Short mmCIF file of C-alpha atoms in Angstrom, two decimals:
data_model
loop_
_atom_site.label_atom_id
_atom_site.label_comp_id
_atom_site.label_asym_id
_atom_site.label_seq_id
_atom_site.Cartn_x
_atom_site.Cartn_y
_atom_site.Cartn_z
CA GLN A 1 11.12 -9.09 4.61
CA GLN A 2 7.49 -8.43 5.50
CA PRO A 3 7.29 -6.46 8.76
CA VAL A 4 5.29 -7.82 11.67
CA GLN A 5 2.49 -5.67 13.05
CA SER A 6 0.92 -5.95 16.47
CA PRO A 7 -1.71 -6.17 17.69
CA GLN A 8 -3.75 -7.73 14.88
CA ALA A 9 -6.89 -5.97 16.07
CA VAL A 10 -7.88 -3.27 18.54
CA ILE A 11 -11.31 -2.24 19.79
CA LEU A 12 -11.64 1.16 21.45
CA ARG A 13 -14.23 3.56 22.79
CA GLU A 14 -14.17 7.11 21.51
CA GLY A 15 -11.55 9.12 23.39
CA GLU A 16 -9.31 6.18 24.23
CA ASP A 17 -5.71 5.83 23.08
CA ALA A 18 -4.05 3.10 21.04
CA VAL A 19 -0.54 2.06 19.98
CA ILE A 20 0.23 0.01 16.88
CA ASN A 21 3.66 -1.53 16.48
CA CYS A 22 5.65 -2.45 13.38
CA SER A 23 8.79 -4.56 13.61
CA SER A 24 11.26 -5.64 10.94
CA SER A 25 14.03 -8.24 10.87
CA LYS A 26 15.99 -6.08 8.41
CA ALA A 27 17.72 -2.73 8.78
CA LEU A 28 15.31 0.04 7.88
CA TYR A 29 15.70 3.31 6.04
CA SER A 30 12.06 4.37 6.13
CA VAL A 31 8.68 3.48 7.59
CA HIS A 32 5.44 4.55 5.91
CA TRP A 33 2.08 4.43 7.71
CA TYR A 34 -1.28 4.14 5.93
CA ARG A 35 -4.92 3.76 6.96
CA GLN A 36 -7.33 1.82 4.77
CA LYS A 37 -11.10 1.74 5.14
CA HIS A 38 -13.05 -1.24 3.85
CA GLY A 39 -13.14 -1.33 0.06
CA GLU A 40 -11.08 1.84 -0.31
CA ALA A 41 -7.48 2.67 -1.17
CA PRO A 42 -4.84 3.08 1.53
CA VAL A 43 -4.50 6.70 2.63
CA PHE A 44 -1.07 8.05 3.53
CA LEU A 45 -0.62 9.13 7.16
CA MET A 46 3.09 9.79 7.59
CA ILE A 47 6.60 8.77 6.67
CA LEU A 48 9.55 8.39 9.04
CA LEU A 49 13.10 8.37 7.75
CA LYS A 50 16.31 7.06 9.27
CA GLY A 51 17.88 9.82 11.30
CA GLY A 52 14.66 11.79 11.30
CA GLU A 53 12.55 12.99 14.18
CA GLN A 54 9.29 11.74 15.56
CA LYS A 55 6.39 12.82 13.39
CA GLY A 56 3.03 14.17 14.43
CA HIS A 57 -0.23 14.81 12.66
CA GLU A 58 -3.19 16.11 14.71
CA LYS A 59 -3.75 13.40 17.31
CA ILE A 60 -1.78 10.78 15.41
CA SER A 61 1.98 10.55 15.83
CA ALA A 62 4.70 7.99 15.23
CA SER A 63 8.20 7.10 16.32
CA PHE A 64 11.03 5.20 14.62
CA ASN A 65 13.65 3.27 16.58
CA GLU A 66 16.38 2.52 14.04
CA LYS A 67 18.43 0.33 16.36
CA LYS A 68 15.48 -1.91 17.18
CA GLN A 69 14.15 -1.72 13.61
CA GLN A 70 10.75 -0.80 14.98
CA SER A 71 8.15 1.89 14.55
CA SER A 72 5.08 2.70 16.61
CA LEU A 73 1.95 4.63 15.66
CA TYR A 74 0.20 6.48 18.47
CA LEU A 75 -3.48 7.43 18.25
CA THR A 76 -4.68 9.65 21.08
CA ALA A 77 -8.26 10.52 21.99
CA SER A 78 -9.51 8.30 19.18
CA GLN A 79 -12.44 9.38 17.02
CA LEU A 80 -14.96 7.29 15.10
CA SER A 81 -13.21 8.31 11.88
CA TYR A 82 -10.04 6.53 13.02
CA SER A 83 -11.64 3.14 12.39
CA GLY A 84 -9.94 1.16 9.64
CA THR A 85 -6.95 -1.06 8.99
CA TYR A 86 -3.53 0.45 9.62
CA PHE A 87 -0.56 -0.74 7.57
CA CYS A 88 3.10 -0.04 7.96
CA GLY A 89 5.35 -0.22 4.90
CA THR A 90 9.07 -0.58 5.44
CA GLY A 91 11.89 0.34 3.08
CA GLY A 92 15.50 -0.77 3.32
CA SER A 93 17.06 1.99 1.24
CA THR A 94 16.34 5.34 -0.40
CA LEU A 95 15.39 3.60 -3.64
CA GLY A 96 14.07 0.29 -2.41
CA ARG A 97 10.66 -1.23 -2.55
CA LEU A 98 8.25 -1.15 0.38
CA TYR A 99 7.17 -4.25 2.25
CA PHE A 100 3.79 -3.96 3.95
CA GLY A 101 2.67 -5.71 7.11
CA ARG A 102 -0.58 -7.65 7.38
CA GLY A 103 -2.30 -4.71 9.02
CA THR A 104 -3.92 -3.85 12.35
CA GLN A 105 -7.70 -3.54 12.35
CA LEU A 106 -8.83 -0.66 14.57
CA THR A 107 -12.48 -0.29 15.54
CA VAL A 108 -13.69 2.76 17.47
CA TRP A 109 -17.13 2.57 19.09
CA PRO A 110 -19.17 5.56 20.29
CA GLU B 1 -6.37 17.70 -5.06
CA ALA B 2 -4.59 15.49 -7.60
CA GLU B 3 -5.38 11.79 -7.43
CA VAL B 4 -4.27 8.53 -8.99
CA ALA B 5 -6.92 7.27 -11.42
CA GLN B 6 -7.63 3.60 -12.10
CA SER B 7 -10.10 1.77 -14.29
CA PRO B 8 -12.11 -0.31 -14.25
CA ARG B 9 -13.10 -0.23 -10.59
CA TYR B 10 -14.53 -3.75 -10.75
CA LYS B 11 -13.89 -6.64 -13.13
CA ILE B 12 -15.43 -10.09 -13.23
CA THR B 13 -13.92 -12.58 -15.63
CA GLU B 14 -13.71 -16.30 -16.19
CA LYS B 15 -10.50 -18.23 -15.74
CA SER B 16 -8.29 -18.42 -18.84
CA GLN B 17 -9.58 -15.06 -20.07
CA ALA B 18 -7.38 -11.97 -20.46
CA VAL B 19 -7.86 -8.86 -18.31
CA ALA B 20 -6.25 -5.45 -18.34
CA PHE B 21 -6.09 -2.65 -15.79
CA TRP B 22 -5.23 0.97 -16.42
CA CYS B 23 -3.60 3.54 -14.15
CA ASP B 24 -2.99 7.27 -14.56
CA PRO B 25 -0.63 8.58 -11.86
CA ILE B 26 -0.60 12.04 -10.31
CA SER B 27 0.77 14.51 -12.84
CA GLY B 28 4.54 14.88 -12.56
CA HIS B 29 5.10 11.68 -10.61
CA ALA B 30 8.01 9.80 -12.09
CA THR B 31 7.55 6.58 -10.13
CA LEU B 32 4.60 4.25 -10.58
CA TYR B 33 3.82 1.06 -8.64
CA TRP B 34 1.41 -1.83 -9.15
CA TYR B 35 0.41 -3.76 -6.04
CA ARG B 36 -1.80 -6.77 -5.43
CA GLN B 37 -3.75 -6.94 -2.18
CA ILE B 38 -5.41 -10.16 -1.13
CA LEU B 39 -8.28 -9.83 1.34
CA GLY B 40 -6.96 -9.54 4.88
CA GLN B 41 -3.38 -8.83 3.87
CA GLY B 42 -1.20 -5.85 3.08
CA PRO B 43 -0.35 -4.70 -0.45
CA GLU B 44 2.37 -6.69 -2.22
CA LEU B 45 4.48 -4.98 -4.88
CA LEU B 46 4.22 -6.51 -8.35
CA VAL B 47 6.17 -4.02 -10.43
CA GLN B 48 7.77 -0.59 -10.03
CA PHE B 49 8.53 1.89 -12.81
CA GLN B 50 10.79 4.92 -12.88
CA ASP B 51 9.54 6.89 -15.89
CA GLU B 52 9.20 4.21 -18.59
CA SER B 53 11.79 1.83 -17.13
CA VAL B 54 11.09 -1.15 -14.88
CA VAL B 55 12.96 -0.79 -11.59
CA ASP B 56 11.70 -3.91 -9.82
CA ASP B 57 9.52 -6.69 -11.18
CA SER B 58 10.93 -9.51 -9.08
CA GLN B 59 7.49 -10.48 -7.71
CA LEU B 60 5.64 -10.24 -11.03
CA PRO B 61 4.53 -13.70 -12.30
CA LYS B 62 5.95 -13.13 -15.75
CA ASP B 63 4.41 -16.22 -17.29
CA ARG B 64 0.99 -14.59 -17.11
CA PHE B 65 1.43 -10.97 -15.99
CA SER B 66 2.83 -8.08 -17.98
CA ALA B 67 3.08 -4.36 -17.32
CA GLU B 68 4.06 -1.41 -19.43
CA ARG B 69 4.46 2.34 -19.13
CA LEU B 70 5.39 3.21 -22.66
CA LYS B 71 5.52 7.02 -22.46
CA GLY B 72 6.40 7.22 -18.80
CA VAL B 73 2.96 8.47 -17.82
CA ASP B 74 0.01 6.06 -17.63
CA SER B 75 0.42 2.33 -17.27
CA THR B 76 -1.35 -0.94 -18.08
CA LEU B 77 -1.19 -4.20 -16.16
CA LYS B 78 -2.34 -7.32 -18.01
CA ILE B 79 -3.09 -10.86 -16.92
CA GLN B 80 -3.35 -13.62 -19.51
CA PRO B 81 -4.67 -16.15 -18.77
CA ALA B 82 -6.42 -15.27 -15.52
CA GLU B 83 -6.51 -17.92 -12.78
CA LEU B 84 -8.83 -18.31 -9.79
CA GLY B 85 -6.00 -17.30 -7.45
CA ASP B 86 -5.68 -13.92 -9.17
CA SER B 87 -8.86 -12.68 -7.49
CA ALA B 88 -7.71 -9.67 -5.47
CA MET B 89 -7.58 -5.88 -5.36
CA TYR B 90 -5.03 -4.41 -7.77
CA LEU B 91 -3.74 -1.08 -6.55
CA CYS B 92 -1.74 1.50 -8.43
CA ALA B 93 0.34 4.09 -6.61
CA SER B 94 2.64 6.91 -7.65
CA SER B 95 5.34 9.04 -6.07
CA LEU B 96 7.37 12.05 -7.17
CA GLU B 97 10.55 10.00 -7.13
CA LEU B 98 11.80 6.63 -5.90
CA GLY B 99 11.58 6.22 -2.15
CA GLU B 100 9.19 9.11 -1.60
CA THR B 101 5.61 9.06 -0.35
CA GLN B 102 3.36 6.78 -2.37
CA TYR B 103 -0.21 7.85 -3.12
CA PHE B 104 -2.67 5.09 -3.94
CA GLY B 105 -5.49 5.00 -6.45
CA PRO B 106 -8.94 3.51 -5.67
CA GLY B 107 -7.95 0.10 -7.03
CA THR B 108 -9.50 -2.48 -9.33
CA ARG B 109 -11.26 -5.35 -7.63
CA LEU B 110 -10.87 -8.49 -9.75
CA LEU B 111 -12.99 -11.61 -9.38
CA VAL B 112 -12.04 -14.65 -11.43
CA LEU B 113 -14.76 -17.31 -11.75
#
């Protein structure tokens, strides 16, 4: 039930945009997005729930397509601080466990 | 800002030895999770507690791993005996209730020699 993330890695210049995709073979109730820097704990970015609206947080936003069982994370005008590995965690119910993807490594160069 | 606390941050042990990790969740969080993260992969749930009760331990290798949350607050994860393949980051997370946002602690990096 592990979701599939794409791409595996992205290299950007400051100011460029990126999209990270998360796809599941199972029906989804929620999608959780995290960013993890090397050697540190994952940091929560946002949660999207079934029937909910697209979320936004500064220049980072996300969408959730329930029918396609997919979510996308949008990073606009990327900053150096955006570098890290992005994980999506998917949940099949209100009480269920999360399954995390293998991550997308994002590198932003000046 | 409240945080999840974990100790130790680093642990080196020899195979066949016992190790224990401790986690103190954010105050008031009823749900506590233990994850294992192998280098280059996403976190994998080992065990999930709601207060002092285990909700999901289907991926916990019960022949060598054990976890408890006796008073429904802090928690301990134990491995006995440790094997080479147990080398990983062990992350603890907590949430107000089941299904809500999970906040991760800094993790314990385990190296088994």
